[in-house]
Amino acid sequence: MGASARAHPTWALIAGSVPVRVAVLGLLLVLAFGASLRASVAWDDAIALSANPAVRSLAAPWRFFTDPRTMDATGTLPGAQYRPLRTLGWALQFAVFRGNAWGYHLVSMLLHACGAWLVGRLTRRLFGGGAWLAATVWLLHPALAENVLYLAAQGNLMCVALLALALDLHLRWLHSRRVWNLAASLGAGLGAMLAYEHGLLLPVLIGLVELFRLARRQTIRVPPVARHAPYWMLAAGFWLWRSAIVEAVPTPPWWGGSWIASLGLQLRLWLEGWRLTVLPVGQLVRYLPPDAPSWAPLGLAVTAHLAVAAAVVAALVRRRHLVVAACLLWWYVAQLPTSNLVVANLGYMFAPRFLFLALLLPVAAVASAAKPRLQHSRTAVVLLALLLTAAVGLDRRQAEVWQNSRSVAVSLVAHNEVDFGGHFMLGFSYLLEGRPADARRHLATTGAIDASWPPVSFLLGEAHLRLEDLPTAAAYYAETLRLQPVNEPARLRLAEVGLLIGDRAMASEWQQAASDLSQLGGDLKAGYSLVLGHIAVGLGSCAGVPELVDQALAASPGAADVLAHSGNLLLCCGDRQRGLGLVREAADRTRDEWLDRVGDQAWVDIAAIQPIIPPRRPFR
């Protein structure tokens, strides 16, 4: 016990009280992330959560594990995002909070707090102390803020908490030799894999954690095969299951065009990752390949990482500083799934939130090493208080950034005036808000940066269509088809433009080109069917319209907008009884469906287009 504790035994008693420590951590959590309770949804939250009908029911919950379409209704998210435990979690939250986004953000905060507690437990298991400090640092580290503020990152929070639990239970099993500890560790590990694909690293992380026992000269009585084989078998079984459920992900060229170029890019991004680990200020929301930090040229990155590798090898050969070596190895290994170095484009763009697992062991080691200094040095206590205060400030700033999709995009553009994703997201959000002129401005900037992505030209067409600049809109839809010859939304829009300009031949041509919907499903099929119906009515023919209506209703049963458009189409074609019935049903569904949307900025997929041409009766 330090001098300050001996001089103030009452204060030491209060400070050492578990309820007091929990209350302080709870206050810090609210100060840091409380602003998220008034936030909406952002980025992929809209597709994966807000507009995803799969999470609005707990019926047959096993479907989240067997049907990859439950990830989102449009199928636009990559198959690599097989995270059924996260999706099941959303369904449970929807049963409680419905469309109130604050409830989901509250769950994220609680999941983060749970992860901090489990990181603290693992710290005590590995080092014998520093648990509360590790939990505090984990709770407030700004590089982890995105995981708390981005609802799509709830899988990250689940994964790291369950991995910390699995590692803790594994170490308990090595000590007690009780089989139930091993079974519980394997169960937690499986949960981590089902929450986020980083859980597959568990067998490797088990080996790194065991280096700490060697560093403390503790013997391991369980033979290597017996203690590692169960985890490798678990990982292999999960990978086989995942491969059977999720369709194969296409393999585009490596970032930069080659594996060597991709490696160079990743080394630069990892150098930025080290910077965020130690100095997490001024962080961007994410880095695309063109956004690699200018301060980290390839030569500096290679030199720095070679120096780290040399330090690790020297520590392992001399069997000294094994804790440092294990932490450095852990930091790199934990990011391999998102590095794009193992399988082309199965990784992701670098983002600070991808440090969620890489920081676990370094935070635990630093906290355990710092605890003795805090007990004997007031200067160290003051310095820690200043650092935690700064961390809370940085977390609060991030919470303001993650209020909604537009605020995220504004932050991206503020960091980088030529940020492709930022301008695209701003243009998309302005288009949905009914501000086509603002949308056109940002989408034009996006096109000037990179005009090779079909959604850019398609949305520029949408903006010009809403501005009634029909020739320009048609030109952008044609450009979309040049970039992507099979693009049903662009074909349908060209048919509608043909009707608007009075060119029935053009409308008929593009209607026929876009008539094959057999490969589509869900909301996309419903949207396309309705647009085709509107075009048919505009061309003066109701032939096939009832079949298109049935097709739309079957593809998206009970959706208010589908019911309303279907009813209007049938009314235009003379089926008054059924048409009025569908319109009335749509009116009854509208309020409930709006409440079902999580947050107040529920996006729709760009392909799920709505009809522009109002239906009119073709026969008098």
PDB file of C-alpha atoms in Angstrom, residues 20-296:
ATOM      1  CA  VAL A  20     -17.874   2.988  -6.003  1.00  0.00           C
ATOM      2  CA  ARG A  21     -15.602   1.852  -8.826  1.00  0.00           C
ATOM      3  CA  VAL A  22     -18.554   0.530 -10.824  1.00  0.00           C
ATOM      4  CA  ALA A  23     -20.417   3.820 -10.295  1.00  0.00           C
ATOM      5  CA  VAL A  24     -17.391   5.842 -11.440  1.00  0.00           C
ATOM      6  CA  LEU A  25     -16.984   3.701 -14.563  1.00  0.00           C
ATOM      7  CA  GLY A  26     -20.701   4.054 -15.290  1.00  0.00           C
ATOM      8  CA  LEU A  27     -20.417   7.841 -15.008  1.00  0.00           C
ATOM      9  CA  LEU A  28     -17.413   7.888 -17.317  1.00  0.00           C
ATOM     10  CA  LEU A  29     -19.286   5.718 -19.821  1.00  0.00           C
ATOM     11  CA  VAL A  30     -22.213   8.157 -19.882  1.00  0.00           C
ATOM     12  CA  LEU A  31     -19.937  11.186 -20.143  1.00  0.00           C
ATOM     13  CA  ALA A  32     -18.050   9.646 -23.033  1.00  0.00           C
ATOM     14  CA  PHE A  33     -20.877   8.105 -25.068  1.00  0.00           C
ATOM     15  CA  GLY A  34     -24.131   9.477 -23.659  1.00  0.00           C
ATOM     16  CA  ALA A  35     -24.652  11.626 -26.765  1.00  0.00           C
ATOM     17  CA  SER A  36     -25.232   8.440 -28.755  1.00  0.00           C
ATOM     18  CA  LEU A  37     -28.579   8.005 -26.971  1.00  0.00           C
ATOM     19  CA  ARG A  38     -29.994  10.804 -29.126  1.00  0.00           C
ATOM     20  CA  ALA A  39     -28.402   9.469 -32.331  1.00  0.00           C
ATOM     21  CA  SER A  40     -30.139   7.787 -35.239  1.00  0.00           C
ATOM     22  CA  VAL A  41     -28.560   5.218 -37.567  1.00  0.00           C
ATOM     23  CA  ALA A  42     -25.560   5.684 -39.837  1.00  0.00           C
ATOM     24  CA  TRP A  43     -23.939   4.033 -42.806  1.00  0.00           C
ATOM     25  CA  ASP A  44     -24.676   0.272 -43.060  1.00  0.00           C
ATOM     26  CA  ASP A  45     -26.995   0.504 -40.033  1.00  0.00           C
ATOM     27  CA  ALA A  46     -29.725   1.536 -42.445  1.00  0.00           C
ATOM     28  CA  ILE A  47     -29.504  -1.555 -44.672  1.00  0.00           C
ATOM     29  CA  ALA A  48     -28.506  -4.140 -42.068  1.00  0.00           C
ATOM     30  CA  LEU A  49     -30.777  -2.957 -39.253  1.00  0.00           C
ATOM     31  CA  SER A  50     -33.200  -0.108 -39.900  1.00  0.00           C
ATOM     32  CA  ALA A  51     -34.677  -1.295 -43.197  1.00  0.00           C
ATOM     33  CA  ASN A  52     -34.071  -5.016 -42.601  1.00  0.00           C
ATOM     34  CA  PRO A  53     -37.405  -6.829 -42.135  1.00  0.00           C
ATOM     35  CA  ALA A  54     -35.644  -9.972 -40.886  1.00  0.00           C
ATOM     36  CA  VAL A  55     -34.842  -8.397 -37.511  1.00  0.00           C
ATOM     37  CA  ARG A  56     -38.477  -7.452 -36.890  1.00  0.00           C
ATOM     38  CA  SER A  57     -39.453 -10.951 -35.845  1.00  0.00           C
ATOM     39  CA  LEU A  58     -38.080 -13.598 -33.492  1.00  0.00           C
ATOM     40  CA  ALA A  59     -39.960 -16.367 -35.272  1.00  0.00           C
ATOM     41  CA  ALA A  60     -37.687 -19.298 -36.175  1.00  0.00           C
ATOM     42  CA  PRO A  61     -34.569 -17.686 -34.697  1.00  0.00           C
ATOM     43  CA  TRP A  62     -32.340 -20.372 -36.229  1.00  0.00           C
ATOM     44  CA  ARG A  63     -32.890 -18.709 -39.625  1.00  0.00           C
ATOM     45  CA  PHE A  64     -30.309 -16.084 -38.650  1.00  0.00           C
ATOM     46  CA  PHE A  65     -27.730 -18.882 -38.587  1.00  0.00           C
ATOM     47  CA  THR A  66     -28.852 -20.677 -41.746  1.00  0.00           C
ATOM     48  CA  ASP A  67     -30.076 -17.914 -44.077  1.00  0.00           C
ATOM     49  CA  PRO A  68     -27.483 -15.278 -45.098  1.00  0.00           C
ATOM     50  CA  ARG A  69     -30.283 -13.114 -46.542  1.00  0.00           C
ATOM     51  CA  THR A  70     -31.223 -12.132 -42.997  1.00  0.00           C
ATOM     52  CA  MET A  71     -28.114  -9.920 -42.989  1.00  0.00           C
ATOM     53  CA  ASP A  72     -30.037  -7.426 -45.119  1.00  0.00           C
ATOM     54  CA  ALA A  73     -33.066  -7.494 -47.360  1.00  0.00           C
ATOM     55  CA  THR A  74     -31.320  -6.206 -50.475  1.00  0.00           C
ATOM     56  CA  GLY A  75     -28.337  -8.533 -50.601  1.00  0.00           C
ATOM     57  CA  THR A  76     -25.939  -5.609 -51.022  1.00  0.00           C
ATOM     58  CA  LEU A  77     -23.786  -6.374 -47.980  1.00  0.00           C
ATOM     59  CA  PRO A  78     -20.918  -8.749 -48.737  1.00  0.00           C
ATOM     60  CA  GLY A  79     -21.324 -12.388 -47.860  1.00  0.00           C
ATOM     61  CA  ALA A  80     -18.209 -12.121 -45.729  1.00  0.00           C
ATOM     62  CA  GLN A  81     -20.407 -10.439 -43.118  1.00  0.00           C
ATOM     63  CA  TYR A  82     -21.870 -13.673 -41.780  1.00  0.00           C
ATOM     64  CA  ARG A  83     -22.558 -12.474 -38.233  1.00  0.00           C
ATOM     65  CA  PRO A  84     -25.732 -14.270 -37.153  1.00  0.00           C
ATOM     66  CA  LEU A  85     -25.325 -13.634 -33.425  1.00  0.00           C
ATOM     67  CA  ARG A  86     -25.280  -9.885 -34.110  1.00  0.00           C
ATOM     68  CA  THR A  87     -28.435 -10.156 -36.243  1.00  0.00           C
ATOM     69  CA  LEU A  88     -30.195 -12.263 -33.614  1.00  0.00           C
ATOM     70  CA  GLY A  89     -29.194  -9.632 -31.063  1.00  0.00           C
ATOM     71  CA  TRP A  90     -30.849  -6.959 -33.181  1.00  0.00           C
ATOM     72  CA  ALA A  91     -34.044  -9.028 -33.374  1.00  0.00           C
ATOM     73  CA  LEU A  92     -34.070  -9.294 -29.573  1.00  0.00           C
ATOM     74  CA  GLN A  93     -33.536  -5.551 -29.275  1.00  0.00           C
ATOM     75  CA  PHE A  94     -36.301  -4.856 -31.776  1.00  0.00           C
ATOM     76  CA  ALA A  95     -38.694  -6.917 -29.667  1.00  0.00           C
ATOM     77  CA  VAL A  96     -37.977  -4.501 -26.810  1.00  0.00           C
ATOM     78  CA  PHE A  97     -37.270  -1.116 -28.431  1.00  0.00           C
ATOM     79  CA  ARG A  98     -39.051  -1.363 -31.795  1.00  0.00           C
ATOM     80  CA  GLY A  99     -37.913   1.634 -33.861  1.00  0.00           C
ATOM     81  CA  ASN A 100     -36.415   3.673 -31.008  1.00  0.00           C
ATOM     82  CA  ALA A 101     -32.740   4.007 -31.906  1.00  0.00           C
ATOM     83  CA  TRP A 102     -31.715   5.081 -28.392  1.00  0.00           C
ATOM     84  CA  GLY A 103     -32.407   1.550 -27.130  1.00  0.00           C
ATOM     85  CA  TYR A 104     -29.948   0.000 -29.570  1.00  0.00           C
ATOM     86  CA  HIS A 105     -27.310   2.580 -28.653  1.00  0.00           C
ATOM     87  CA  LEU A 106     -27.917   1.820 -24.975  1.00  0.00           C
ATOM     88  CA  VAL A 107     -27.296  -1.868 -25.671  1.00  0.00           C
ATOM     89  CA  SER A 108     -24.043  -0.961 -27.454  1.00  0.00           C
ATOM     90  CA  MET A 109     -22.910   0.985 -24.390  1.00  0.00           C
ATOM     91  CA  LEU A 110     -23.764  -1.940 -22.112  1.00  0.00           C
ATOM     92  CA  LEU A 111     -21.987  -4.414 -24.401  1.00  0.00           C
ATOM     93  CA  HIS A 112     -18.906  -2.183 -24.317  1.00  0.00           C
ATOM     94  CA  ALA A 113     -19.062  -2.036 -20.519  1.00  0.00           C
ATOM     95  CA  CYS A 114     -19.370  -5.824 -20.376  1.00  0.00           C
ATOM     96  CA  GLY A 115     -16.342  -6.147 -22.650  1.00  0.00           C
ATOM     97  CA  ALA A 116     -14.351  -3.781 -20.413  1.00  0.00           C
ATOM     98  CA  TRP A 117     -15.190  -5.884 -17.365  1.00  0.00           C
ATOM     99  CA  LEU A 118     -14.118  -9.098 -19.129  1.00  0.00           C
ATOM    100  CA  VAL A 119     -10.890  -7.471 -20.324  1.00  0.00           C
ATOM    101  CA  GLY A 120     -10.255  -6.545 -16.691  1.00  0.00           C
ATOM    102  CA  ARG A 121     -10.891 -10.140 -15.592  1.00  0.00           C
ATOM    103  CA  LEU A 122      -8.457 -11.449 -18.184  1.00  0.00           C
ATOM    104  CA  THR A 123      -5.880  -8.882 -17.056  1.00  0.00           C
ATOM    105  CA  ARG A 124      -6.101 -10.148 -13.476  1.00  0.00           C
ATOM    106  CA  ARG A 125      -5.869 -13.746 -14.683  1.00  0.00           C
ATOM    107  CA  LEU A 126      -2.719 -13.024 -16.706  1.00  0.00           C
ATOM    108  CA  PHE A 127      -0.882 -10.580 -14.462  1.00  0.00           C
ATOM    109  CA  GLY A 128      -2.462 -10.821 -11.029  1.00  0.00           C
ATOM    110  CA  GLY A 129      -3.465  -7.131 -10.949  1.00  0.00           C
ATOM    111  CA  GLY A 130      -4.403  -4.026 -12.901  1.00  0.00           C
ATOM    112  CA  ALA A 131      -7.924  -5.233 -13.680  1.00  0.00           C
ATOM    113  CA  TRP A 132      -9.764  -1.992 -12.865  1.00  0.00           C
ATOM    114  CA  LEU A 133      -7.252   0.155 -14.699  1.00  0.00           C
ATOM    115  CA  ALA A 134      -7.439  -2.110 -17.776  1.00  0.00           C
ATOM    116  CA  ALA A 135     -11.239  -1.932 -17.701  1.00  0.00           C
ATOM    117  CA  THR A 136     -11.125   1.873 -17.446  1.00  0.00           C
ATOM    118  CA  VAL A 137      -8.670   2.277 -20.315  1.00  0.00           C
ATOM    119  CA  TRP A 138     -10.645  -0.140 -22.459  1.00  0.00           C
ATOM    120  CA  LEU A 139     -13.871   1.703 -21.685  1.00  0.00           C
ATOM    121  CA  LEU A 140     -12.519   5.098 -22.753  1.00  0.00           C
ATOM    122  CA  HIS A 141      -9.861   4.406 -25.409  1.00  0.00           C
ATOM    123  CA  PRO A 142     -10.895   6.690 -28.323  1.00  0.00           C
ATOM    124  CA  ALA A 143      -9.805   4.194 -30.990  1.00  0.00           C
ATOM    125  CA  LEU A 144     -12.599   1.917 -29.728  1.00  0.00           C
ATOM    126  CA  ALA A 145     -15.292   4.617 -29.857  1.00  0.00           C
ATOM    127  CA  GLU A 146     -16.618   3.621 -33.290  1.00  0.00           C
ATOM    128  CA  ASN A 147     -17.492   0.188 -31.948  1.00  0.00           C
ATOM    129  CA  VAL A 148     -19.799   1.803 -29.402  1.00  0.00           C
ATOM    130  CA  LEU A 149     -21.312   4.422 -31.714  1.00  0.00           C
ATOM    131  CA  TYR A 150     -21.798   2.406 -34.918  1.00  0.00           C
ATOM    132  CA  LEU A 151     -24.668  -0.045 -34.433  1.00  0.00           C
ATOM    133  CA  ALA A 152     -23.317  -2.341 -37.144  1.00  0.00           C
ATOM    134  CA  ALA A 153     -20.263  -2.802 -34.882  1.00  0.00           C
ATOM    135  CA  GLN A 154     -22.249  -4.544 -32.152  1.00  0.00           C
ATOM    136  CA  GLY A 155     -20.751  -7.742 -33.535  1.00  0.00           C
ATOM    137  CA  ASN A 156     -17.296  -6.375 -32.697  1.00  0.00           C
ATOM    138  CA  LEU A 157     -18.364  -5.706 -29.111  1.00  0.00           C
ATOM    139  CA  MET A 158     -19.824  -9.199 -28.740  1.00  0.00           C
ATOM    140  CA  CYS A 159     -16.764 -10.799 -30.312  1.00  0.00           C
ATOM    141  CA  VAL A 160     -14.147  -9.163 -28.092  1.00  0.00           C
ATOM    142  CA  ALA A 161     -16.162  -9.796 -24.923  1.00  0.00           C
ATOM    143  CA  LEU A 162     -16.666 -13.473 -25.755  1.00  0.00           C
ATOM    144  CA  LEU A 163     -13.026 -13.930 -26.806  1.00  0.00           C
ATOM    145  CA  ALA A 164     -11.824 -12.386 -23.531  1.00  0.00           C
ATOM    146  CA  LEU A 165     -14.155 -14.759 -21.687  1.00  0.00           C
ATOM    147  CA  ALA A 166     -12.944 -17.756 -23.717  1.00  0.00           C
ATOM    148  CA  LEU A 167      -9.292 -16.940 -22.973  1.00  0.00           C
ATOM    149  CA  ASP A 168     -10.018 -16.462 -19.270  1.00  0.00           C
ATOM    150  CA  LEU A 169     -11.839 -19.804 -19.095  1.00  0.00           C
ATOM    151  CA  HIS A 170      -9.011 -21.514 -20.993  1.00  0.00           C
ATOM    152  CA  LEU A 171      -6.486 -20.289 -18.432  1.00  0.00           C
ATOM    153  CA  ARG A 172      -8.760 -21.464 -15.613  1.00  0.00           C
ATOM    154  CA  TRP A 173      -8.943 -24.871 -17.278  1.00  0.00           C
ATOM    155  CA  LEU A 174      -5.135 -25.094 -17.481  1.00  0.00           C
ATOM    156  CA  HIS A 175      -5.018 -24.385 -13.760  1.00  0.00           C
ATOM    157  CA  SER A 176      -7.965 -26.487 -12.521  1.00  0.00           C
ATOM    158  CA  ARG A 177      -8.141 -29.232 -15.196  1.00  0.00           C
ATOM    159  CA  ARG A 178     -11.952 -29.065 -14.899  1.00  0.00           C
ATOM    160  CA  VAL A 179     -13.599 -30.132 -18.131  1.00  0.00           C
ATOM    161  CA  TRP A 180     -16.496 -27.716 -17.757  1.00  0.00           C
ATOM    162  CA  ASN A 181     -14.041 -24.794 -17.985  1.00  0.00           C
ATOM    163  CA  LEU A 182     -12.830 -26.134 -21.331  1.00  0.00           C
ATOM    164  CA  ALA A 183     -16.405 -26.650 -22.556  1.00  0.00           C
ATOM    165  CA  ALA A 184     -17.376 -23.139 -21.485  1.00  0.00           C
ATOM    166  CA  SER A 185     -14.283 -21.717 -23.201  1.00  0.00           C
ATOM    167  CA  LEU A 186     -15.170 -23.493 -26.451  1.00  0.00           C
ATOM    168  CA  GLY A 187     -18.760 -22.261 -26.172  1.00  0.00           C
ATOM    169  CA  ALA A 188     -17.640 -18.662 -25.688  1.00  0.00           C
ATOM    170  CA  GLY A 189     -15.238 -19.048 -28.598  1.00  0.00           C
ATOM    171  CA  LEU A 190     -18.010 -20.302 -30.874  1.00  0.00           C
ATOM    172  CA  GLY A 191     -20.147 -17.336 -29.832  1.00  0.00           C
ATOM    173  CA  ALA A 192     -17.296 -14.981 -30.746  1.00  0.00           C
ATOM    174  CA  MET A 193     -17.049 -16.565 -34.203  1.00  0.00           C
ATOM    175  CA  LEU A 194     -20.798 -16.249 -34.749  1.00  0.00           C
ATOM    176  CA  ALA A 195     -20.694 -12.602 -33.677  1.00  0.00           C
ATOM    177  CA  TYR A 196     -17.787 -11.542 -35.886  1.00  0.00           C
ATOM    178  CA  GLU A 197     -15.364 -13.435 -38.100  1.00  0.00           C
ATOM    179  CA  HIS A 198     -12.367 -12.308 -36.001  1.00  0.00           C
ATOM    180  CA  GLY A 199     -13.401 -15.048 -33.577  1.00  0.00           C
ATOM    181  CA  LEU A 200     -11.642 -17.521 -35.886  1.00  0.00           C
ATOM    182  CA  LEU A 201      -8.366 -16.236 -34.446  1.00  0.00           C
ATOM    183  CA  LEU A 202      -9.069 -17.901 -31.095  1.00  0.00           C
ATOM    184  CA  PRO A 203      -6.689 -20.883 -31.591  1.00  0.00           C
ATOM    185  CA  VAL A 204      -3.808 -18.545 -32.446  1.00  0.00           C
ATOM    186  CA  LEU A 205      -4.614 -16.167 -29.589  1.00  0.00           C
ATOM    187  CA  ILE A 206      -4.652 -19.123 -27.174  1.00  0.00           C
ATOM    188  CA  GLY A 207      -1.014 -19.785 -28.052  1.00  0.00           C
ATOM    189  CA  LEU A 208      -0.037 -16.125 -27.589  1.00  0.00           C
ATOM    190  CA  VAL A 209      -1.746 -15.962 -24.198  1.00  0.00           C
ATOM    191  CA  GLU A 210       0.171 -19.033 -23.056  1.00  0.00           C
ATOM    192  CA  LEU A 211       3.411 -17.101 -23.616  1.00  0.00           C
ATOM    193  CA  PHE A 212       2.446 -15.088 -20.545  1.00  0.00           C
ATOM    194  CA  ARG A 213       2.492 -18.219 -18.410  1.00  0.00           C
ATOM    195  CA  LEU A 214       5.963 -18.969 -19.743  1.00  0.00           C
ATOM    196  CA  ALA A 215       7.024 -15.395 -18.963  1.00  0.00           C
ATOM    197  CA  ARG A 216       5.902 -15.916 -15.362  1.00  0.00           C
ATOM    198  CA  ARG A 217       7.624 -19.335 -15.292  1.00  0.00           C
ATOM    199  CA  GLN A 218       4.371 -21.190 -14.756  1.00  0.00           C
ATOM    200  CA  THR A 219       4.235 -24.769 -15.972  1.00  0.00           C
ATOM    201  CA  ILE A 220       1.426 -26.057 -18.172  1.00  0.00           C
ATOM    202  CA  ARG A 221       0.536 -29.607 -17.271  1.00  0.00           C
ATOM    203  CA  VAL A 222      -1.793 -30.221 -20.219  1.00  0.00           C
ATOM    204  CA  PRO A 223       0.023 -31.598 -23.327  1.00  0.00           C
ATOM    205  CA  PRO A 224       0.100 -29.219 -26.345  1.00  0.00           C
ATOM    206  CA  VAL A 225      -2.130 -31.361 -28.561  1.00  0.00           C
ATOM    207  CA  ALA A 226      -4.751 -31.839 -25.859  1.00  0.00           C
ATOM    208  CA  ARG A 227      -4.961 -28.136 -25.070  1.00  0.00           C
ATOM    209  CA  HIS A 228      -4.904 -26.762 -28.638  1.00  0.00           C
ATOM    210  CA  ALA A 229      -6.633 -29.375 -30.805  1.00  0.00           C
ATOM    211  CA  PRO A 230     -10.185 -28.626 -29.527  1.00  0.00           C
ATOM    212  CA  TYR A 231      -9.875 -24.967 -30.555  1.00  0.00           C
ATOM    213  CA  TRP A 232      -8.508 -25.746 -34.008  1.00  0.00           C
ATOM    214  CA  MET A 233     -11.294 -28.275 -34.537  1.00  0.00           C
ATOM    215  CA  LEU A 234     -13.846 -25.667 -33.441  1.00  0.00           C
ATOM    216  CA  ALA A 235     -12.445 -23.080 -35.873  1.00  0.00           C
ATOM    217  CA  ALA A 236     -12.377 -25.594 -38.737  1.00  0.00           C
ATOM    218  CA  GLY A 237     -15.952 -26.664 -38.028  1.00  0.00           C
ATOM    219  CA  PHE A 238     -17.148 -23.092 -37.975  1.00  0.00           C
ATOM    220  CA  TRP A 239     -15.360 -22.286 -41.241  1.00  0.00           C
ATOM    221  CA  LEU A 240     -16.925 -25.294 -42.961  1.00  0.00           C
ATOM    222  CA  TRP A 241     -20.360 -24.321 -41.659  1.00  0.00           C
ATOM    223  CA  ARG A 242     -19.908 -20.716 -42.733  1.00  0.00           C
ATOM    224  CA  SER A 243     -18.712 -21.778 -46.183  1.00  0.00           C
ATOM    225  CA  ALA A 244     -21.787 -23.972 -46.600  1.00  0.00           C
ATOM    226  CA  ILE A 245     -24.147 -21.148 -45.590  1.00  0.00           C
ATOM    227  CA  VAL A 246     -22.605 -18.138 -47.313  1.00  0.00           C
ATOM    228  CA  GLU A 247     -22.128 -18.086 -51.067  1.00  0.00           C
ATOM    229  CA  ALA A 248     -18.577 -17.742 -52.329  1.00  0.00           C
ATOM    230  CA  VAL A 249     -17.427 -14.135 -52.361  1.00  0.00           C
ATOM    231  CA  PRO A 250     -15.990 -13.028 -55.743  1.00  0.00           C
ATOM    232  CA  THR A 251     -12.274 -12.321 -55.688  1.00  0.00           C
ATOM    233  CA  PRO A 252     -11.454  -9.037 -57.434  1.00  0.00           C
ATOM    234  CA  PRO A 253      -7.844  -7.964 -58.049  1.00  0.00           C
ATOM    235  CA  TRP A 254      -5.716  -7.110 -55.050  1.00  0.00           C
ATOM    236  CA  TRP A 255      -5.764  -3.558 -53.775  1.00  0.00           C
ATOM    237  CA  GLY A 256      -3.113  -1.780 -55.821  1.00  0.00           C
ATOM    238  CA  GLY A 257      -3.166  -4.514 -58.469  1.00  0.00           C
ATOM    239  CA  SER A 258      -0.811  -7.038 -56.847  1.00  0.00           C
ATOM    240  CA  TRP A 259      -0.130  -8.781 -53.560  1.00  0.00           C
ATOM    241  CA  ILE A 260       3.073  -6.766 -53.100  1.00  0.00           C
ATOM    242  CA  ALA A 261       1.225  -3.480 -53.625  1.00  0.00           C
ATOM    243  CA  SER A 262      -1.501  -4.597 -51.216  1.00  0.00           C
ATOM    244  CA  LEU A 263       1.162  -5.502 -48.648  1.00  0.00           C
ATOM    245  CA  GLY A 264       2.745  -2.066 -48.989  1.00  0.00           C
ATOM    246  CA  LEU A 265      -0.601  -0.362 -48.501  1.00  0.00           C
ATOM    247  CA  GLN A 266      -1.390  -2.474 -45.456  1.00  0.00           C
ATOM    248  CA  LEU A 267       1.981  -1.690 -43.847  1.00  0.00           C
ATOM    249  CA  ARG A 268       1.236   2.016 -44.235  1.00  0.00           C
ATOM    250  CA  LEU A 269      -2.230   1.584 -42.739  1.00  0.00           C
ATOM    251  CA  TRP A 270      -0.829  -0.485 -39.853  1.00  0.00           C
ATOM    252  CA  LEU A 271       1.598   2.326 -39.103  1.00  0.00           C
ATOM    253  CA  GLU A 272      -1.425   4.590 -38.806  1.00  0.00           C
ATOM    254  CA  GLY A 273      -2.938   1.902 -36.574  1.00  0.00           C
ATOM    255  CA  TRP A 274       0.047   2.150 -34.219  1.00  0.00           C
ATOM    256  CA  ARG A 275      -0.427   5.911 -34.166  1.00  0.00           C
ATOM    257  CA  LEU A 276      -4.096   5.504 -33.229  1.00  0.00           C
ATOM    258  CA  THR A 277      -3.175   2.958 -30.568  1.00  0.00           C
ATOM    259  CA  VAL A 278      -0.851   5.414 -28.818  1.00  0.00           C
ATOM    260  CA  LEU A 279      -2.175   8.816 -29.944  1.00  0.00           C
ATOM    261  CA  PRO A 280      -5.840   8.438 -30.987  1.00  0.00           C
ATOM    262  CA  VAL A 281      -6.525  12.037 -32.053  1.00  0.00           C
ATOM    263  CA  GLY A 282      -7.776  13.451 -35.336  1.00  0.00           C
ATOM    264  CA  GLN A 283      -8.900  10.043 -36.528  1.00  0.00           C
ATOM    265  CA  LEU A 284     -10.824   9.553 -39.730  1.00  0.00           C
ATOM    266  CA  VAL A 285     -13.861   7.328 -39.801  1.00  0.00           C
ATOM    267  CA  ARG A 286     -12.100   4.980 -42.215  1.00  0.00           C
ATOM    268  CA  TYR A 287      -9.318   4.817 -44.779  1.00  0.00           C
ATOM    269  CA  LEU A 288      -9.796   3.736 -48.371  1.00  0.00           C
ATOM    270  CA  PRO A 289      -6.629   2.797 -50.312  1.00  0.00           C
ATOM    271  CA  PRO A 290      -6.240   6.339 -51.722  1.00  0.00           C
ATOM    272  CA  ASP A 291      -6.489   7.715 -48.179  1.00  0.00           C
ATOM    273  CA  ALA A 292      -3.340   6.060 -46.807  1.00  0.00           C
ATOM    274  CA  PRO A 293      -1.739   8.589 -44.422  1.00  0.00           C
ATOM    275  CA  SER A 294       0.667  10.929 -46.177  1.00  0.00           C
ATOM    276  CA  TRP A 295       2.953  11.032 -43.130  1.00  0.00           C
ATOM    277  CA  ALA A 296       3.559   7.261 -43.427  1.00  0.00           C
TER     278      ALA A 296
END
